Amino acid sequence: MRKGDTQEIRRLNRRAILAHLRRGPLTRADLSRLTGLAKSAVSRLVDELLQEGLLEEGAFTSPPVGRPGTLLHLRPGARFALGAELGVEETVLLALDWRGEVLWAKEWSHPREAGPRERLERLLQEILPHVPGPLGLGFTLPGVVVEDRLLLAPNLGWKNLDLRPLLSHFPLPTALENDAKASALSEVFFHGEANLAYLVLSTGLGIGVVSDSRILRGAGGAAGELGHWLGQGHKPCACGRVGCLETELGLGALLEHYRSLGGKAGALEALLQQAKQGEALALEAIHHLGEALGRFLANLAVAYDPARVVIGGKAAEFFPYLEQSLRQSLAAHAFLEAHRSLPVQPSLYGHLPRRWVGLASFW
Amino acid sequence: MRKGDTQEIRRLNRRAILAHLRRGPLTRADLSRLTGLAKSAVSRLVDELLQEGLLEEGAFTSPPVGRPGTLLHLRPGARFALGAELGVEETVLLALDWRGEVLWAKEWSHPREAGPRERLERLLQEILPHVPGPLGLGFTLPGVVVEDRLLLAPNLGWKNLDLRPLLSHFPLPTALENDAKASALSEVFFHGEANLAYLVLSTGLGIGVVSDSRILRGAGGAAGELGHWLGQGHKPCACGRVGCLETELGLGALLEHYRSLGGKAGALEALLQQAKQGEALALEAIHHLGEALGRFLANLAVAYDPARVVIGGKAAEFFPYLEQSLRQSLAAHAFLEAHRSLPVQPSLYGHLPRRWVGLASFW
DNA sequence: TTTACTTAGTCCCGAGAACGAACTAAAGGG
DNA sequence: CCCTTTAGTTCGTTCTCGGGACTAAGTAAA
């Protein structure tokens, strides 16, 4: 149970102020109204934040009547952190400032079968020139994570790894998180979404669920692993079982289906190009996936009832071609009226994951 | 955002103390250790609670060395509330004290097709003699509820009802909640479970999910409605769609399957009697359901990753006969090692629902 | 019996946070 | 020039907890 001592309150209120300012400049009076804090309390906290260089005063408002207010905004670059995505094929490292702007990014692939040790050592080399500076480094990977231990990452082929010894070599605070959960957390952090499901759909499928502004973890960190919900399929899954939804909805199945229709593509990228050129077989295969996804989203809606769904991972690039069949299928299969028009959108940031794990915890 | 003023802290700490005492008598020193509060703070709060008659001092501890402590416990009956379950077939009304003891209970059935107005008016008549006294009255029903409005209850045949006008006639605070969520909340309240899934399985199937000590609601209150996850079945569901899991896992399907095997039973109760007498067909039908449920629980585990699963509703009575096949099937289908031995237990309270909705909010 | 030690619980004061009222600041309108 | 309105500050009040000094009540050993 929380201690609730008075410092804790101050920290909470500081955070509340910063959270509001992350969505745009506001005056002290605005903040007082938004947070419910007394004007005096806001003044004190803002003074402190100005002093620390986290905030800046900017332009004045010009209300129809009354004294103009002073707009406050976050000082750009005052805080930033690193995010590292350990994907199946490559590693992406990026720096984000606290408004969610990408300061820089770097990406590299690695030898097949590279283990966690090699991959983290390479990463360590990459970040050393940037340290000190960042508040911390957040790692994401497609697997079940609990307290800096990796339980299982079928698509990486990793299992039961305690990463704490490796992480301790990094000369800055680190945080480890599942990729979908990290993505969902970023949406909360940068856009204040309170009920959201973030799909990371590439080879695998993972869901990051935010409910009531909190990430859903469950007891062992496996909540949201709907990619491993057992459907009725018969294909073997990387996890060793048979019929996981990810074998039907994953992009591997898309490629396979395309080929079974007679299409020729060595990789997903080629299939995407075909779709962009309007090739009928490619569009058919993608529509087929869209239908399955729409039905899946109807199920997702009864499981978590999000207010919005974001589709990330490689599938985001296919979204324009998926969209129509997906929405139709979702509307046709929805349980509640409200789910028919559930907002679904692709992740906005292209292939750059905007995953800033644990940033809040670095503050 | 929360105001975080100083009174709020006191309330939180009071609650923390009461929550600990709900699980057994403790000394002030114990409470200080458990809550992390200073001894002095505990003393002050306990004094206040004693003054209000919520607590009583009891026996002394006799430690091997040192001064004995004074055990504190909740004063029985000091607080109680009413819970009303609006089931498909009948209404149950009960009074629970804050330790979760059932003070009294009453149950009645109602004419087929009775609407919400009739059912609530009958209930109002029943509770009038007990008012004032209870802290409040919590309603539960098998449907999607959001802010005292009922969106959809397929098995009741109700839809889009704003119950606030009816509830306002009740001369005490009321709270409305989905039955599975209410059950799950009761587990949290009385046993302090932090990660739990509570299945209400009778005709329908609903899940109450508690993650990190908070109930999972989603944006529109429909989170956990896995009974309406679309599987591969072809049976029509009360919700108007086809293939919902509830058509496979609901007890209606059990009865049907039993009959298709050649068994004779007019109702579930008869089937249960057959099972108690060891009739082979009945046991076979139940095992079959157990297998399906085990597979479902493996899926539930990837969706929510609970630390414990409680099976309530009518299915609780079938649990002894379900248990073995359910556990085997769960172990066979589990995604993570940890899920293989996921604790599953029947609801402890027989047919009496221990649902004390909104009790916490009544304090 | 006395003393040392241990744990339980009380009392009181100080620190920190927010609140709210009174105040100053800076505009527009008549 | 004054009135009204809104922004923001200052200061005194109130409330909470924490922590140290203290008392209370037991066991163990000298």
PDB file of N, CA and C in Angstrom, chain A residues 232-312:
ATOM      1  N   GLN A 232      -8.658 -22.197 -34.344  1.00  0.00           N
ATOM      2  CA  GLN A 232      -8.970 -23.521 -34.897  1.00  0.00           C
ATOM      3  C   GLN A 232      -7.991 -23.937 -35.982  1.00  0.00           C
ATOM      4  N   GLY A 233      -6.971 -23.101 -36.217  1.00  0.00           N
ATOM      5  CA  GLY A 233      -6.026 -23.427 -37.282  1.00  0.00           C
ATOM      6  C   GLY A 233      -5.188 -24.656 -36.954  1.00  0.00           C
ATOM      7  N   HIS A 234      -4.450 -25.113 -37.950  1.00  0.00           N
ATOM      8  CA  HIS A 234      -3.634 -26.312 -37.757  1.00  0.00           C
ATOM      9  C   HIS A 234      -2.160 -26.061 -38.017  1.00  0.00           C
ATOM     10  N   LYS A 235      -1.790 -24.805 -38.209  1.00  0.00           N
ATOM     11  CA  LYS A 235      -0.386 -24.541 -38.502  1.00  0.00           C
ATOM     12  C   LYS A 235       0.428 -24.525 -37.217  1.00  0.00           C
ATOM     13  N   PRO A 236       1.634 -25.029 -37.278  1.00  0.00           N
ATOM     14  CA  PRO A 236       2.515 -24.996 -36.115  1.00  0.00           C
ATOM     15  C   PRO A 236       2.986 -23.558 -35.876  1.00  0.00           C
ATOM     16  N   CYS A 237       3.139 -23.222 -34.602  1.00  0.00           N
ATOM     17  CA  CYS A 237       3.548 -21.873 -34.225  1.00  0.00           C
ATOM     18  C   CYS A 237       4.976 -21.922 -33.684  1.00  0.00           C
ATOM     19  N   ALA A 238       5.650 -20.797 -33.746  1.00  0.00           N
ATOM     20  CA  ALA A 238       7.015 -20.741 -33.224  1.00  0.00           C
ATOM     21  C   ALA A 238       7.072 -21.085 -31.739  1.00  0.00           C
ATOM     22  N   CYS A 239       5.949 -20.966 -31.062  1.00  0.00           N
ATOM     23  CA  CYS A 239       5.939 -21.242 -29.630  1.00  0.00           C
ATOM     24  C   CYS A 239       5.892 -22.739 -29.361  1.00  0.00           C
ATOM     25  N   GLY A 240       5.749 -23.534 -30.427  1.00  0.00           N
ATOM     26  CA  GLY A 240       5.758 -24.976 -30.235  1.00  0.00           C
ATOM     27  C   GLY A 240       4.376 -25.587 -30.208  1.00  0.00           C
ATOM     28  N   ARG A 241       3.361 -24.755 -30.179  1.00  0.00           N
ATOM     29  CA  ARG A 241       2.015 -25.311 -30.185  1.00  0.00           C
ATOM     30  C   ARG A 241       1.423 -25.201 -31.593  1.00  0.00           C
ATOM     31  N   VAL A 242       0.176 -25.529 -31.688  1.00  0.00           N
ATOM     32  CA  VAL A 242      -0.461 -25.568 -33.005  1.00  0.00           C
ATOM     33  C   VAL A 242      -1.732 -24.732 -32.979  1.00  0.00           C
ATOM     34  N   GLY A 243      -1.888 -23.863 -33.965  1.00  0.00           N
ATOM     35  CA  GLY A 243      -3.158 -23.161 -34.116  1.00  0.00           C
ATOM     36  C   GLY A 243      -3.242 -21.802 -33.456  1.00  0.00           C
ATOM     37  N   CYS A 244      -2.120 -21.272 -33.000  1.00  0.00           N
ATOM     38  CA  CYS A 244      -2.133 -19.928 -32.421  1.00  0.00           C
ATOM     39  C   CYS A 244      -2.639 -18.929 -33.468  1.00  0.00           C
ATOM     40  N   LEU A 245      -3.341 -17.912 -33.003  1.00  0.00           N
ATOM     41  CA  LEU A 245      -3.877 -16.924 -33.940  1.00  0.00           C
ATOM     42  C   LEU A 245      -2.785 -16.301 -34.784  1.00  0.00           C
ATOM     43  N   GLU A 246      -1.597 -16.205 -34.226  1.00  0.00           N
ATOM     44  CA  GLU A 246      -0.526 -15.563 -34.977  1.00  0.00           C
ATOM     45  C   GLU A 246      -0.152 -16.357 -36.231  1.00  0.00           C
ATOM     46  N   THR A 247      -0.474 -17.636 -36.248  1.00  0.00           N
ATOM     47  CA  THR A 247      -0.210 -18.400 -37.475  1.00  0.00           C
ATOM     48  C   THR A 247      -1.223 -18.072 -38.568  1.00  0.00           C
ATOM     49  N   GLU A 248      -2.353 -17.493 -38.175  1.00  0.00           N
ATOM     50  CA  GLU A 248      -3.341 -17.106 -39.176  1.00  0.00           C
ATOM     51  C   GLU A 248      -3.234 -15.630 -39.522  1.00  0.00           C
ATOM     52  N   LEU A 249      -2.924 -14.829 -38.512  1.00  0.00           N
ATOM     53  CA  LEU A 249      -2.970 -13.377 -38.694  1.00  0.00           C
ATOM     54  C   LEU A 249      -1.595 -12.781 -38.948  1.00  0.00           C
ATOM     55  N   GLY A 250      -0.558 -13.507 -38.620  1.00  0.00           N
ATOM     56  CA  GLY A 250       0.793 -12.993 -38.818  1.00  0.00           C
ATOM     57  C   GLY A 250       1.076 -12.788 -40.303  1.00  0.00           C
ATOM     58  N   LEU A 251       2.052 -11.941 -40.605  1.00  0.00           N
ATOM     59  CA  LEU A 251       2.279 -11.605 -42.002  1.00  0.00           C
ATOM     60  C   LEU A 251       2.906 -12.759 -42.771  1.00  0.00           C
ATOM     61  N   GLY A 252       3.436 -13.732 -42.059  1.00  0.00           N
ATOM     62  CA  GLY A 252       3.912 -14.935 -42.735  1.00  0.00           C
ATOM     63  C   GLY A 252       2.762 -15.622 -43.448  1.00  0.00           C
ATOM     64  N   ALA A 253       1.609 -15.662 -42.777  1.00  0.00           N
ATOM     65  CA  ALA A 253       0.437 -16.299 -43.377  1.00  0.00           C
ATOM     66  C   ALA A 253      -0.020 -15.520 -44.610  1.00  0.00           C
ATOM     67  N   LEU A 254       0.139 -14.198 -44.540  1.00  0.00           N
ATOM     68  CA  LEU A 254      -0.245 -13.375 -45.686  1.00  0.00           C
ATOM     69  C   LEU A 254       0.577 -13.747 -46.907  1.00  0.00           C
ATOM     70  N   LEU A 255       1.866 -13.832 -46.695  1.00  0.00           N
ATOM     71  CA  LEU A 255       2.774 -14.154 -47.800  1.00  0.00           C
ATOM     72  C   LEU A 255       2.459 -15.534 -48.372  1.00  0.00           C
ATOM     73  N   GLU A 256       2.229 -16.452 -47.472  1.00  0.00           N
ATOM     74  CA  GLU A 256       1.893 -17.816 -47.890  1.00  0.00           C
ATOM     75  C   GLU A 256       0.620 -17.842 -48.722  1.00  0.00           C
ATOM     76  N   HIS A 257      -0.360 -17.130 -48.227  1.00  0.00           N
ATOM     77  CA  HIS A 257      -1.648 -17.119 -48.922  1.00  0.00           C
ATOM     78  C   HIS A 257      -1.490 -16.504 -50.310  1.00  0.00           C
ATOM     79  N   TYR A 258      -0.702 -15.453 -50.367  1.00  0.00           N
ATOM     80  CA  TYR A 258      -0.441 -14.805 -51.652  1.00  0.00           C
ATOM     81  C   TYR A 258       0.170 -15.798 -52.627  1.00  0.00           C
ATOM     82  N   ARG A 259       1.124 -16.548 -52.139  1.00  0.00           N
ATOM     83  CA  ARG A 259       1.767 -17.535 -53.013  1.00  0.00           C
ATOM     84  C   ARG A 259       0.788 -18.618 -53.430  1.00  0.00           C
ATOM     85  N   SER A 260      -0.067 -19.020 -52.479  1.00  0.00           N
ATOM     86  CA  SER A 260      -1.008 -20.090 -52.806  1.00  0.00           C
ATOM     87  C   SER A 260      -2.004 -19.626 -53.859  1.00  0.00           C
ATOM     88  N   LEU A 261      -2.197 -18.306 -53.955  1.00  0.00           N
ATOM     89  CA  LEU A 261      -3.070 -17.776 -55.000  1.00  0.00           C
ATOM     90  C   LEU A 261      -2.350 -17.717 -56.333  1.00  0.00           C
ATOM     91  N   GLY A 262      -1.048 -17.984 -56.282  1.00  0.00           N
ATOM     92  CA  GLY A 262      -0.279 -17.937 -57.525  1.00  0.00           C
ATOM     93  C   GLY A 262       0.635 -16.733 -57.618  1.00  0.00           C
ATOM     94  N   GLY A 263       0.638 -15.912 -56.577  1.00  0.00           N
ATOM     95  CA  GLY A 263       1.488 -14.725 -56.587  1.00  0.00           C
ATOM     96  C   GLY A 263       2.944 -15.091 -56.387  1.00  0.00           C
ATOM     97  N   LYS A 264       3.804 -14.208 -56.859  1.00  0.00           N
ATOM     98  CA  LYS A 264       5.232 -14.463 -56.721  1.00  0.00           C
ATOM     99  C   LYS A 264       5.855 -13.335 -55.923  1.00  0.00           C
ATOM    100  N   ALA A 265       6.364 -13.667 -54.752  1.00  0.00           N
ATOM    101  CA  ALA A 265       7.049 -12.654 -53.949  1.00  0.00           C
ATOM    102  C   ALA A 265       7.953 -13.373 -52.981  1.00  0.00           C
ATOM    103  N   GLY A 266       9.189 -12.949 -52.944  1.00  0.00           N
ATOM    104  CA  GLY A 266      10.140 -13.599 -52.057  1.00  0.00           C
ATOM    105  C   GLY A 266       9.970 -13.140 -50.622  1.00  0.00           C
ATOM    106  N   ALA A 267       9.533 -11.917 -50.487  1.00  0.00           N
ATOM    107  CA  ALA A 267       9.434 -11.371 -49.133  1.00  0.00           C
ATOM    108  C   ALA A 267       8.255 -10.421 -49.048  1.00  0.00           C
ATOM    109  N   LEU A 268       7.940 -10.029 -47.850  1.00  0.00           N
ATOM    110  CA  LEU A 268       6.806  -9.143 -47.624  1.00  0.00           C
ATOM    111  C   LEU A 268       6.970  -7.832 -48.369  1.00  0.00           C
ATOM    112  N   GLU A 269       8.200  -7.354 -48.420  1.00  0.00           N
ATOM    113  CA  GLU A 269       8.449  -6.076 -49.065  1.00  0.00           C
ATOM    114  C   GLU A 269       8.016  -6.127 -50.535  1.00  0.00           C
ATOM    115  N   ALA A 270       8.307  -7.246 -51.164  1.00  0.00           N
ATOM    116  CA  ALA A 270       7.909  -7.404 -52.560  1.00  0.00           C
ATOM    117  C   ALA A 270       6.391  -7.428 -52.693  1.00  0.00           C
ATOM    118  N   LEU A 271       5.746  -8.101 -51.774  1.00  0.00           N
ATOM    119  CA  LEU A 271       4.284  -8.161 -51.794  1.00  0.00           C
ATOM    120  C   LEU A 271       3.699  -6.770 -51.627  1.00  0.00           C
ATOM    121  N   LEU A 272       4.303  -6.013 -50.740  1.00  0.00           N
ATOM    122  CA  LEU A 272       3.833  -4.642 -50.525  1.00  0.00           C
ATOM    123  C   LEU A 272       3.959  -3.829 -51.809  1.00  0.00           C
ATOM    124  N   GLN A 273       5.061  -4.001 -52.502  1.00  0.00           N
ATOM    125  CA  GLN A 273       5.252  -3.277 -53.760  1.00  0.00           C
ATOM    126  C   GLN A 273       4.175  -3.659 -54.771  1.00  0.00           C
ATOM    127  N   GLN A 274       3.888  -4.955 -54.839  1.00  0.00           N
ATOM    128  CA  GLN A 274       2.840  -5.411 -55.745  1.00  0.00           C
ATOM    129  C   GLN A 274       1.512  -4.744 -55.417  1.00  0.00           C
ATOM    130  N   ALA A 275       1.223  -4.677 -54.129  1.00  0.00           N
ATOM    131  CA  ALA A 275      -0.035  -4.061 -53.713  1.00  0.00           C
ATOM    132  C   ALA A 275      -0.059  -2.592 -54.123  1.00  0.00           C
ATOM    133  N   LYS A 276       1.064  -1.919 -53.951  1.00  0.00           N
ATOM    134  CA  LYS A 276       1.132  -0.497 -54.298  1.00  0.00           C
ATOM    135  C   LYS A 276       0.881  -0.296 -55.784  1.00  0.00           C
ATOM    136  N   GLN A 277       1.286  -1.286 -56.573  1.00  0.00           N
ATOM    137  CA  GLN A 277       1.050  -1.183 -58.014  1.00  0.00           C
ATOM    138  C   GLN A 277      -0.317  -1.727 -58.406  1.00  0.00           C
ATOM    139  N   GLY A 278      -1.082  -2.098 -57.415  1.00  0.00           N
ATOM    140  CA  GLY A 278      -2.449  -2.514 -57.698  1.00  0.00           C
ATOM    141  C   GLY A 278      -2.600  -3.920 -58.241  1.00  0.00           C
ATOM    142  N   GLU A 279      -1.622  -4.764 -58.014  1.00  0.00           N
ATOM    143  CA  GLU A 279      -1.752  -6.131 -58.513  1.00  0.00           C
ATOM    144  C   GLU A 279      -2.913  -6.837 -57.833  1.00  0.00           C
ATOM    145  N   ALA A 280      -3.752  -7.485 -58.607  1.00  0.00           N
ATOM    146  CA  ALA A 280      -4.994  -8.045 -58.082  1.00  0.00           C
ATOM    147  C   ALA A 280      -4.762  -9.142 -57.047  1.00  0.00           C
ATOM    148  N   LEU A 281      -3.823 -10.026 -57.321  1.00  0.00           N
ATOM    149  CA  LEU A 281      -3.593 -11.123 -56.384  1.00  0.00           C
ATOM    150  C   LEU A 281      -3.136 -10.601 -55.029  1.00  0.00           C
ATOM    151  N   ALA A 282      -2.245  -9.634 -55.063  1.00  0.00           N
ATOM    152  CA  ALA A 282      -1.746  -9.070 -53.818  1.00  0.00           C
ATOM    153  C   ALA A 282      -2.886  -8.436 -53.032  1.00  0.00           C
ATOM    154  N   LEU A 283      -3.714  -7.663 -53.753  1.00  0.00           N
ATOM    155  CA  LEU A 283      -4.829  -7.005 -53.065  1.00  0.00           C
ATOM    156  C   LEU A 283      -5.794  -8.046 -52.514  1.00  0.00           C
ATOM    157  N   GLU A 284      -5.996  -9.111 -53.242  1.00  0.00           N
ATOM    158  CA  GLU A 284      -6.909 -10.142 -52.761  1.00  0.00           C
ATOM    159  C   GLU A 284      -6.378 -10.777 -51.477  1.00  0.00           C
ATOM    160  N   ALA A 285      -5.104 -11.094 -51.505  1.00  0.00           N
ATOM    161  CA  ALA A 285      -4.520 -11.707 -50.308  1.00  0.00           C
ATOM    162  C   ALA A 285      -4.642 -10.756 -49.115  1.00  0.00           C
ATOM    163  N   ILE A 286      -4.390  -9.505 -49.366  1.00  0.00           N
ATOM    164  CA  ILE A 286      -4.439  -8.537 -48.267  1.00  0.00           C
ATOM    165  C   ILE A 286      -5.870  -8.348 -47.773  1.00  0.00           C
ATOM    166  N   HIS A 287      -6.815  -8.300 -48.687  1.00  0.00           N
ATOM    167  CA  HIS A 287      -8.217  -8.197 -48.258  1.00  0.00           C
ATOM    168  C   HIS A 287      -8.605  -9.378 -47.391  1.00  0.00           C
ATOM    169  N   HIS A 288      -8.112 -10.518 -47.787  1.00  0.00           N
ATOM    170  CA  HIS A 288      -8.420 -11.716 -47.013  1.00  0.00           C
ATOM    171  C   HIS A 288      -7.914 -11.578 -45.586  1.00  0.00           C
ATOM    172  N   LEU A 289      -6.694 -11.061 -45.462  1.00  0.00           N
ATOM    173  CA  LEU A 289      -6.157 -10.816 -44.120  1.00  0.00           C
ATOM    174  C   LEU A 289      -6.996  -9.772 -43.397  1.00  0.00           C
ATOM    175  N   GLY A 290      -7.399  -8.746 -44.122  1.00  0.00           N
ATOM    176  CA  GLY A 290      -8.226  -7.693 -43.521  1.00  0.00           C
ATOM    177  C   GLY A 290      -9.496  -8.247 -42.921  1.00  0.00           C
ATOM    178  N   GLU A 291     -10.101  -9.173 -43.624  1.00  0.00           N
ATOM    179  CA  GLU A 291     -11.324  -9.774 -43.086  1.00  0.00           C
ATOM    180  C   GLU A 291     -11.056 -10.518 -41.789  1.00  0.00           C
ATOM    181  N   ALA A 292      -9.996 -11.302 -41.808  1.00  0.00           N
ATOM    182  CA  ALA A 292      -9.657 -12.044 -40.593  1.00  0.00           C
ATOM    183  C   ALA A 292      -9.339 -11.078 -39.456  1.00  0.00           C
ATOM    184  N   LEU A 293      -8.633  -9.997 -39.785  1.00  0.00           N
ATOM    185  CA  LEU A 293      -8.281  -9.030 -38.753  1.00  0.00           C
ATOM    186  C   LEU A 293      -9.516  -8.319 -38.210  1.00  0.00           C
ATOM    187  N   GLY A 294     -10.455  -8.026 -39.076  1.00  0.00           N
ATOM    188  CA  GLY A 294     -11.682  -7.369 -38.633  1.00  0.00           C
ATOM    189  C   GLY A 294     -12.422  -8.236 -37.629  1.00  0.00           C
ATOM    190  N   ARG A 295     -12.495  -9.504 -37.943  1.00  0.00           N
ATOM    191  CA  ARG A 295     -13.134 -10.434 -37.023  1.00  0.00           C
ATOM    192  C   ARG A 295     -12.354 -10.502 -35.710  1.00  0.00           C
ATOM    193  N   PHE A 296     -11.042 -10.493 -35.842  1.00  0.00           N
ATOM    194  CA  PHE A 296     -10.206 -10.520 -34.642  1.00  0.00           C
ATOM    195  C   PHE A 296     -10.426  -9.261 -33.804  1.00  0.00           C
ATOM    196  N   LEU A 297     -10.545  -8.134 -34.451  1.00  0.00           N
ATOM    197  CA  LEU A 297     -10.756  -6.901 -33.692  1.00  0.00           C
ATOM    198  C   LEU A 297     -12.101  -6.910 -32.974  1.00  0.00           C
ATOM    199  N   ALA A 298     -13.085  -7.535 -33.577  1.00  0.00           N
ATOM    200  CA  ALA A 298     -14.372  -7.668 -32.886  1.00  0.00           C
ATOM    201  C   ALA A 298     -14.176  -8.473 -31.600  1.00  0.00           C
ATOM    202  N   ASN A 299     -13.320  -9.473 -31.677  1.00  0.00           N
ATOM    203  CA  ASN A 299     -13.028 -10.268 -30.480  1.00  0.00           C
ATOM    204  C   ASN A 299     -12.187  -9.482 -29.483  1.00  0.00           C
ATOM    205  N   LEU A 300     -11.213  -8.763 -30.002  1.00  0.00           N
ATOM    206  CA  LEU A 300     -10.402  -7.901 -29.147  1.00  0.00           C
ATOM    207  C   LEU A 300     -11.297  -6.941 -28.375  1.00  0.00           C
ATOM    208  N   ALA A 301     -12.324  -6.456 -29.042  1.00  0.00           N
ATOM    209  CA  ALA A 301     -13.217  -5.478 -28.422  1.00  0.00           C
ATOM    210  C   ALA A 301     -13.976  -6.081 -27.245  1.00  0.00           C
ATOM    211  N   VAL A 302     -14.364  -7.352 -27.338  1.00  0.00           N
ATOM    212  CA  VAL A 302     -15.039  -7.939 -26.177  1.00  0.00           C
ATOM    213  C   VAL A 302     -14.031  -8.330 -25.099  1.00  0.00           C
ATOM    214  N   ALA A 303     -12.790  -8.522 -25.473  1.00  0.00           N
ATOM    215  CA  ALA A 303     -11.798  -8.882 -24.464  1.00  0.00           C
ATOM    216  C   ALA A 303     -11.378  -7.656 -23.651  1.00  0.00           C
ATOM    217  N   TYR A 304     -11.106  -6.544 -24.336  1.00  0.00           N
ATOM    218  CA  TYR A 304     -10.530  -5.379 -23.648  1.00  0.00           C
ATOM    219  C   TYR A 304     -11.348  -4.101 -23.786  1.00  0.00           C
ATOM    220  N   ASP A 305     -12.234  -4.079 -24.744  1.00  0.00           N
ATOM    221  CA  ASP A 305     -13.069  -2.901 -24.965  1.00  0.00           C
ATOM    222  C   ASP A 305     -12.280  -1.594 -25.002  1.00  0.00           C
ATOM    223  N   PRO A 306     -11.345  -1.486 -25.920  1.00  0.00           N
ATOM    224  CA  PRO A 306     -10.568  -0.250 -26.024  1.00  0.00           C
ATOM    225  C   PRO A 306     -11.391   0.839 -26.706  1.00  0.00           C
ATOM    226  N   ALA A 307     -10.974   2.082 -26.528  1.00  0.00           N
ATOM    227  CA  ALA A 307     -11.651   3.177 -27.218  1.00  0.00           C
ATOM    228  C   ALA A 307     -11.047   3.392 -28.601  1.00  0.00           C
ATOM    229  N   ARG A 308      -9.856   2.825 -28.805  1.00  0.00           N
ATOM    230  CA  ARG A 308      -9.165   3.055 -30.065  1.00  0.00           C
ATOM    231  C   ARG A 308      -8.182   1.916 -30.269  1.00  0.00           C
ATOM    232  N   VAL A 309      -7.964   1.561 -31.509  1.00  0.00           N
ATOM    233  CA  VAL A 309      -7.002   0.508 -31.826  1.00  0.00           C
ATOM    234  C   VAL A 309      -5.946   1.089 -32.747  1.00  0.00           C
ATOM    235  N   VAL A 310      -4.702   0.853 -32.429  1.00  0.00           N
ATOM    236  CA  VAL A 310      -3.614   1.278 -33.300  1.00  0.00           C
ATOM    237  C   VAL A 310      -2.942   0.023 -33.837  1.00  0.00           C
ATOM    238  N   ILE A 311      -2.694   0.030 -35.136  1.00  0.00           N
ATOM    239  CA  ILE A 311      -2.029  -1.117 -35.738  1.00  0.00           C
ATOM    240  C   ILE A 311      -0.601  -0.739 -36.066  1.00  0.00           C
ATOM    241  N   GLY A 312       0.304  -1.399 -35.411  1.00  0.00           N
ATOM    242  CA  GLY A 312       1.714  -1.116 -35.621  1.00  0.00           C
ATOM    243  C   GLY A 312       2.434  -2.341 -36.141  1.00  0.00           C
TER     244      GLY A 312
END
